[in-house]
Short mmCIF file of C-alpha atoms in Angstrom, two decimals:
data_model
loop_
_atom_site.label_atom_id
_atom_site.label_comp_id
_atom_site.label_asym_id
_atom_site.label_seq_id
_atom_site.Cartn_x
_atom_site.Cartn_y
_atom_site.Cartn_z
CA MET A 1 0.06 -0.03 -0.04
CA THR A 2 1.39 3.28 -0.87
CA PHE A 3 0.00 6.72 -0.28
CA ASP A 4 1.23 10.39 -1.30
CA ARG A 5 1.39 12.81 1.34
CA THR A 6 1.36 16.26 -0.30
CA ALA A 7 2.85 19.37 0.49
CA GLN A 8 -0.88 20.57 1.69
CA SER A 9 -0.72 17.95 4.43
CA VAL A 10 -0.37 19.67 7.83
CA PRO A 11 2.63 17.93 10.07
CA PRO A 12 1.60 16.17 13.22
CA GLU A 13 2.01 17.88 16.69
CA GLU A 14 3.99 14.69 17.93
CA ILE A 15 4.99 11.11 16.92
CA VAL A 16 5.38 8.52 19.86
CA ARG A 17 7.40 5.42 18.92
CA LEU A 18 5.87 2.06 20.50
CA ASP A 19 8.53 -0.50 21.57
CA ASP A 20 8.07 -3.06 24.32
CA PRO A 21 10.17 -6.05 23.54
CA LYS A 22 8.76 -7.93 26.36
CA SER A 23 5.26 -7.84 24.93
CA GLY A 24 5.99 -7.47 21.36
CA LEU A 25 4.43 -4.03 21.12
CA ARG A 26 5.78 -2.07 18.17
CA GLY A 27 4.32 0.85 16.17
CA VAL A 28 3.46 4.40 16.77
CA ILE A 29 0.85 6.89 18.09
CA VAL A 30 0.48 9.99 15.99
CA LEU A 31 -1.01 13.08 17.44
CA HIS A 32 -2.09 15.30 14.62
CA SER A 33 -3.54 18.21 16.20
CA THR A 34 -4.87 18.61 19.75
CA ARG A 35 -6.39 22.39 18.85
CA LEU A 36 -10.16 21.35 19.10
CA GLY A 37 -9.39 18.78 22.07
CA PRO A 38 -7.45 15.50 22.91
CA ALA A 39 -6.27 13.54 19.92
CA ALA A 40 -8.93 10.91 18.98
CA GLY A 41 -8.47 8.17 16.91
CA GLY A 42 -8.62 4.35 16.89
CA CYS A 43 -5.79 1.71 17.26
CA ARG A 44 -5.18 -0.33 13.89
CA PHE A 45 -3.34 -3.57 14.33
CA ARG A 46 -2.12 -5.73 11.30
CA PRO A 47 1.11 -7.39 9.92
CA TYR A 48 2.56 -4.50 8.31
CA VAL A 49 5.64 -5.04 5.91
CA SER A 50 7.68 -2.50 7.96
CA GLU A 51 7.71 0.03 10.53
CA HIS A 52 8.13 2.95 8.02
CA GLU A 53 5.02 1.50 6.26
CA ALA A 54 3.07 1.49 9.63
CA SER A 55 4.20 5.15 10.28
CA LEU A 56 2.99 6.24 7.08
CA ASP A 57 -0.22 4.72 7.60
CA ALA A 58 -0.75 6.18 10.86
CA LEU A 59 0.72 9.77 9.82
CA ARG A 60 -2.25 9.92 7.16
CA LEU A 61 -4.97 8.30 9.52
CA ALA A 62 -4.13 10.86 12.23
CA GLU A 63 -4.61 13.65 9.75
CA GLY A 64 -7.72 12.32 8.52
CA MET A 65 -9.18 12.16 12.02
CA SER A 66 -8.21 15.81 12.78
CA TYR A 67 -10.59 16.59 9.75
CA LYS A 68 -13.13 13.85 10.52
CA ASN A 69 -13.57 15.12 14.17
CA ALA A 70 -13.90 18.66 13.10
CA LEU A 71 -16.55 18.14 10.58
CA ALA A 72 -18.25 15.97 12.96
CA GLY A 73 -18.51 18.75 15.42
CA LEU A 74 -16.76 16.90 18.07
CA PRO A 75 -14.51 18.26 20.78
CA PHE A 76 -11.60 16.27 19.52
CA GLY A 77 -8.67 16.72 17.62
CA GLY A 78 -7.08 13.80 15.59
CA GLY A 79 -4.84 11.11 16.42
CA LYS A 80 -3.98 7.43 15.46
CA ALA A 81 -2.16 4.41 16.69
CA VAL A 82 -0.64 1.75 14.45
CA ILE A 83 0.49 -1.45 15.82
CA CYS A 84 2.48 -4.04 13.84
CA GLU A 85 1.23 -7.56 14.40
CA PRO A 86 4.08 -9.82 15.67
CA ALA A 87 4.96 -12.57 13.17
CA ALA A 88 5.52 -14.98 15.89
CA GLY A 89 3.22 -16.12 18.62
CA TYR A 90 2.51 -13.33 21.26
CA ASP A 91 0.16 -12.76 24.27
CA ARG A 92 -2.40 -10.42 22.81
CA ALA A 93 -3.70 -9.18 26.32
CA ALA A 94 -0.05 -8.48 27.28
CA LEU A 95 0.55 -6.70 24.28
CA PHE A 96 -2.61 -4.33 24.61
CA ARG A 97 -1.93 -3.57 28.43
CA ALA A 98 1.60 -2.17 27.26
CA PHE A 99 -0.37 -0.04 24.71
CA GLY A 100 -2.30 1.01 27.43
CA ARG A 101 0.70 2.05 29.38
CA ALA A 102 1.63 4.22 26.40
CA VAL A 103 -1.49 5.64 26.12
CA ALA A 104 -1.56 6.42 29.67
CA SER A 105 1.95 8.13 29.49
CA LEU A 106 0.31 10.81 27.32
CA ASN A 107 -1.80 12.16 30.09
CA GLY A 108 -5.07 12.44 28.21
CA ARG A 109 -3.62 13.98 24.95
CA TYR A 110 -4.71 11.01 22.86
CA LEU A 111 -7.95 8.96 23.23
CA THR A 112 -7.74 5.42 21.72
CA ALA A 113 -10.64 2.85 20.60
CA GLU A 114 -11.22 0.21 18.11
CA ASP A 115 -10.10 0.34 14.53
CA VAL A 116 -9.09 -2.35 11.79
CA GLY A 117 -7.85 -5.42 13.45
CA THR A 118 -8.96 -4.43 17.16
CA SER A 119 -11.88 -5.47 19.20
CA VAL A 120 -14.06 -4.34 22.39
CA GLU A 121 -11.88 -7.32 24.35
CA ASP A 122 -8.62 -5.62 22.96
CA MET A 123 -9.84 -2.31 24.46
CA LEU A 124 -10.65 -4.01 27.81
CA HIS A 125 -7.12 -4.89 28.07
CA VAL A 126 -6.02 -1.51 27.17
CA SER A 127 -8.41 -0.34 29.90
CA ASP A 128 -6.40 -2.10 32.52
CA SER A 129 -3.67 0.41 31.83
CA THR A 130 -5.40 3.64 31.20
CA ARG A 131 -8.90 5.57 31.36
CA HIS A 132 -8.19 7.19 28.00
CA VAL A 133 -9.83 4.49 26.07
CA ALA A 134 -13.51 4.20 24.55
CA GLY A 135 -15.06 1.24 22.66
CA LEU A 136 -15.56 -0.72 25.86
CA PRO A 137 -18.91 -3.07 26.48
CA ALA A 138 -21.77 -0.64 26.32
CA ARG A 139 -24.05 -0.33 29.07
CA PRO A 140 -27.95 -0.76 28.52
CA GLY A 141 -29.29 2.52 26.96
CA ALA A 142 -25.73 4.09 26.72
CA PRO A 143 -23.23 4.33 23.68
CA GLY A 144 -20.32 2.26 23.66
CA GLY A 145 -19.13 -1.37 22.27
CA ASP A 146 -18.44 -1.92 18.64
CA PRO A 147 -18.64 1.21 16.70
CA SER A 148 -19.32 -0.53 13.43
CA PRO A 149 -23.05 -0.40 13.22
CA TRP A 150 -22.61 3.52 13.92
CA THR A 151 -20.11 3.99 11.11
CA ALA A 152 -22.37 2.01 8.80
CA LEU A 153 -25.36 4.06 9.59
CA GLY A 154 -23.68 7.24 8.92
CA VAL A 155 -22.26 5.82 5.59
CA LEU A 156 -25.82 4.81 4.68
CA ARG A 157 -27.07 8.50 5.24
CA ALA A 158 -24.36 9.96 3.30
CA MET A 159 -25.12 7.38 0.36
CA GLU A 160 -28.71 8.78 0.55
CA VAL A 161 -27.68 12.28 -0.11
CA ALA A 162 -25.04 11.32 -2.54
CA VAL A 163 -27.61 9.11 -4.56
CA ARG A 164 -30.38 11.65 -4.61
CA ARG A 165 -27.95 14.42 -5.83
CA ARG A 166 -26.17 12.63 -8.37
CA LEU A 167 -28.68 10.00 -9.63
CA GLY A 168 -31.88 11.70 -8.56
CA SER A 169 -33.56 8.82 -6.55
CA ASP A 170 -33.49 6.84 -3.50
CA LEU A 171 -31.38 3.63 -2.83
CA ARG A 172 -34.37 1.09 -3.83
CA GLY A 173 -33.20 -0.65 -7.15
CA VAL A 174 -29.74 1.09 -6.80
CA THR A 175 -27.04 -1.23 -7.70
CA VAL A 176 -24.33 -0.75 -5.00
CA GLY A 177 -20.88 -2.42 -5.09
CA VAL A 178 -19.29 -3.01 -1.39
CA GLN A 179 -15.56 -3.82 -1.30
CA GLY A 180 -14.85 -5.30 1.88
CA LEU A 181 -17.41 -7.38 4.35
CA GLY A 182 -15.58 -6.63 7.52
CA HIS A 183 -17.83 -5.51 10.70
CA VAL A 184 -18.78 -2.04 8.96
CA GLY A 185 -18.85 -3.38 5.37
CA PHE A 186 -21.16 -6.25 6.30
CA ALA A 187 -23.67 -3.90 8.72
CA LEU A 188 -23.57 -1.80 5.52
CA CYS A 189 -24.87 -4.46 3.37
CA ASP A 190 -27.73 -5.29 5.93
CA LEU A 191 -28.95 -1.73 5.78
CA LEU A 192 -28.80 -1.16 2.09
CA HIS A 193 -30.74 -4.47 1.43
CA LYS A 194 -33.25 -3.25 3.85
CA ALA A 195 -33.17 -0.11 1.78
CA GLY A 196 -33.95 -2.08 -1.35
CA ALA A 197 -30.53 -1.74 -3.07
CA ARG A 198 -29.31 -4.43 -5.24
CA LEU A 199 -25.75 -5.55 -3.75
CA ILE A 200 -22.59 -6.80 -5.61
CA VAL A 201 -19.87 -7.80 -2.99
CA ALA A 202 -16.21 -8.43 -2.90
CA GLU A 203 -14.73 -10.07 0.11
CA PRO A 204 -11.47 -12.41 0.18
CA ARG A 205 -12.74 -14.70 2.84
CA SER A 206 -15.09 -17.05 1.02
CA ALA A 207 -17.35 -18.13 3.75
CA VAL A 208 -18.03 -14.64 4.74
CA ALA A 209 -18.93 -13.71 0.78
CA ALA A 210 -20.98 -16.70 0.90
CA LYS A 211 -23.03 -15.52 3.88
CA ALA A 212 -23.74 -12.35 2.27
CA ALA A 213 -24.67 -13.72 -1.09
CA VAL A 214 -27.34 -15.66 1.12
CA MET A 215 -28.66 -13.17 3.48
CA PHE A 216 -28.52 -10.23 1.00
CA ASP A 217 -29.17 -11.86 -2.50
CA ALA A 218 -25.89 -10.31 -3.45
CA GLU A 219 -23.57 -11.02 -6.46
CA VAL A 220 -19.95 -11.71 -5.38
CA MET A 221 -17.12 -10.50 -7.50
CA THR A 222 -13.06 -10.20 -6.92
CA SER A 223 -12.05 -6.73 -5.80
CA ARG A 224 -10.69 -6.17 -9.23
CA ALA A 225 -13.88 -6.93 -10.97
CA LEU A 226 -16.07 -4.89 -8.67
CA LEU A 227 -13.61 -1.74 -9.65
CA GLU A 228 -14.93 -2.16 -13.20
CA ALA A 229 -18.27 -3.53 -12.62
CA LYS A 230 -21.34 -1.76 -13.83
CA VAL A 231 -22.96 -0.48 -10.74
CA ASP A 232 -24.16 2.70 -9.52
CA VAL A 233 -22.45 3.08 -6.17
CA PHE A 234 -18.79 2.00 -5.37
CA ALA A 235 -18.64 1.53 -1.67
CA PRO A 236 -15.02 1.04 -0.50
CA CYS A 237 -14.81 -0.74 2.88
CA ALA A 238 -11.80 -2.26 3.15
CA LEU A 239 -8.47 -0.48 3.61
CA GLY A 240 -7.28 2.45 1.76
CA ALA A 241 -5.61 3.95 -1.50
CA VAL A 242 -7.96 1.54 -3.62
CA LEU A 243 -8.78 4.71 -5.76
CA ASP A 244 -5.36 4.87 -7.77
CA ARG A 245 -5.19 6.39 -11.23
CA ALA A 246 -5.98 3.01 -12.79
CA ALA A 247 -9.00 2.08 -10.80
CA VAL A 248 -10.43 5.73 -11.33
CA ARG A 249 -9.86 5.33 -14.95
CA GLY A 250 -12.00 2.02 -15.08
CA LEU A 251 -14.42 3.01 -12.59
CA GLN A 252 -18.00 2.96 -14.01
CA ALA A 253 -19.92 4.00 -10.66
CA LYS A 254 -21.40 7.40 -10.77
CA VAL A 255 -21.17 7.62 -6.63
CA VAL A 256 -18.36 6.68 -4.47
CA CYS A 257 -19.34 6.48 -1.04
CA GLY A 258 -17.87 3.96 1.59
CA ALA A 259 -16.48 3.55 4.94
CA ALA A 260 -12.72 3.04 4.23
CA ASN A 261 -10.31 5.38 5.30
CA ASN A 262 -7.85 7.33 3.03
CA GLN A 263 -9.58 6.01 -0.19
CA LEU A 264 -7.99 8.22 -2.52
CA ALA A 265 -4.42 6.99 -3.39
CA THR A 266 -3.50 10.53 -3.89
CA PRO A 267 -5.80 14.00 -3.66
CA ARG A 268 -5.22 13.99 -7.60
CA GLN A 269 -7.70 10.88 -7.91
CA GLY A 270 -10.62 13.16 -6.18
CA VAL A 271 -10.07 15.75 -9.10
CA GLU A 272 -10.08 12.78 -11.67
CA LEU A 273 -13.20 11.41 -10.16
CA ALA A 274 -15.10 14.80 -10.67
CA GLU A 275 -13.84 15.24 -14.05
CA ARG A 276 -15.14 11.78 -14.75
CA GLY A 277 -18.73 12.93 -13.46
CA ALA A 278 -18.41 10.73 -10.42
CA LEU A 279 -19.60 12.17 -7.23
CA TYR A 280 -17.21 11.35 -4.55
CA ALA A 281 -18.30 11.52 -0.62
CA PRO A 282 -15.10 12.39 1.32
CA ASP A 283 -14.70 9.38 3.51
CA TYR A 284 -13.61 11.01 6.50
CA LEU A 285 -16.91 12.74 6.59
CA VAL A 286 -19.22 9.87 5.73
CA ASN A 287 -17.65 7.25 8.06
CA ALA A 288 -17.74 9.36 11.17
CA GLY A 289 -20.38 7.54 12.82
CA GLY A 290 -17.85 5.41 14.68
CA ILE A 291 -15.90 8.31 16.19
CA ILE A 292 -19.26 10.15 17.05
CA ASN A 293 -20.20 6.87 19.20
CA VAL A 294 -16.74 6.87 20.69
CA ALA A 295 -17.25 10.69 21.96
CA ALA A 296 -20.68 9.61 23.24
CA GLU A 297 -19.44 6.86 25.36
CA TYR A 298 -16.38 9.06 26.43
CA PHE A 299 -18.49 12.37 27.42
CA GLY A 300 -21.46 10.45 28.83
CA TRP A 301 -24.11 11.42 26.02
CA SER A 302 -26.89 9.61 25.47
CA GLU A 303 -27.66 7.14 22.74
CA GLU A 304 -30.38 9.42 21.32
CA GLU A 305 -27.71 12.42 21.10
CA ALA A 306 -25.33 9.84 19.42
CA ARG A 307 -27.73 8.58 16.97
CA GLU A 308 -28.97 12.15 16.27
CA ARG A 309 -25.52 13.38 15.41
CA VAL A 310 -24.88 10.05 13.31
CA GLU A 311 -28.16 10.74 11.40
CA GLY A 312 -26.86 14.38 10.74
CA ILE A 313 -24.07 12.89 8.51
CA GLY A 314 -26.14 13.41 5.41
CA ALA A 315 -26.79 17.03 6.44
CA ARG A 316 -23.14 17.60 6.52
CA LEU A 317 -22.39 15.99 3.20
CA ASN A 318 -24.91 18.05 1.92
CA GLU A 319 -23.27 21.30 2.87
CA VAL A 320 -19.82 20.01 1.65
CA LEU A 321 -21.22 19.40 -1.53
CA ASP A 322 -22.96 22.78 -1.62
CA LEU A 323 -19.68 24.30 -0.95
CA ALA A 324 -17.87 22.37 -3.68
CA ASP A 325 -20.55 23.18 -6.30
CA LYS A 326 -20.42 27.08 -5.33
CA ALA A 327 -16.36 27.12 -5.39
CA GLY A 328 -16.12 24.81 -8.46
CA THR A 329 -14.00 22.49 -6.61
CA ALA A 330 -13.99 18.79 -6.26
CA PRO A 331 -15.98 17.43 -2.85
CA HIS A 332 -12.66 16.46 -1.19
CA GLU A 333 -11.11 19.73 -1.59
CA ALA A 334 -14.12 21.37 -0.22
CA ALA A 335 -14.14 19.08 2.79
CA ASP A 336 -10.55 19.61 3.42
CA ALA A 337 -10.81 23.45 3.27
CA LEU A 338 -13.78 23.44 5.79
CA ALA A 339 -12.04 21.10 8.14
CA GLN A 340 -9.17 23.29 8.20
CA SER A 341 -11.14 26.37 8.67
CA ILE A 342 -12.72 24.84 11.97
CA ILE A 343 -9.56 23.71 13.06
CA ALA A 344 -8.16 27.17 12.75
CA GLY A 345 -10.93 28.55 14.35
CA LYS A 346 -11.73 30.78 11.49
CA ARG A 347 -15.35 28.98 11.05
CA VAL A 348 -17.98 28.30 13.83
CA THR A 349 -20.27 25.75 12.21
CA ALA A 350 -23.67 24.76 12.96
CA LEU A 351 -22.73 21.25 12.81
CA ALA A 352 -21.24 21.22 16.03
CA ALA A 353 -24.45 22.10 17.52
#
């Protein structure tokens, strides 16, 4: 996986290296910005090729979290933790307790939670060492637990807006290609199926793909085939950088709206999508449901308030698309500009209400 960090990217405030040989913990915490509050962002755990690759991933993900939290109107800055999964046997509980100690050493400047490769159980082990963690088991009637359903709901609301603007219809009968059936992707398929969409899915785990085929009457393709399939909406829900130059060139979808972070391999692909007449819903805007749930858990908001904020993601996308149309820019450029103005204190947005 390769990313292009452009000159426009804002450098992080702090990079914390993770190195605990006893537990096998290796990785990085990136605090991109704390201007709006503690740097908040999940902990990703996967087998990276190198620590350099892990660091690049963390840097871009942390910047995306700064923008995501700003547009979501949350009292959070942006951060991210990336842990390299050890190649040999290891004690997972001990590793995440060690990670918790690293989080604790930052004295509340970073709040962690689940991300790709981590779970509620992992966050429980983190909580043995620090209180600056969310994504813990939910109490009855309160936010918490697995944030995936909230992320999926936000993506659905954004997709409804994007499809209405670009295709002039609701989701019934619209063909959606969902790439990646992890917790969020599978939950999104469930919501889309209930909304009457036709589904084509791509998932390397054959058992999961077969389950989706049965439950949602979905057609199954490879990820490469899905990129060029005749779909109305392409929903990337796997890892980032899927929309590179070649993918954009072959894409037939008129709407791109999914849960994956950092879908654009470079910012140029956002411009290329617009030039091809495809409406791109900026990923860090539409996938904010999970971090909204994290904020609700951390600050003690009610489930009703959390749901209202997640349901409002469609309105936030509408605002960004209106700004893009008015300025004659691509949606990702409008989203970046709005987020940067909020972080700089130059824009007090009604979205924070």
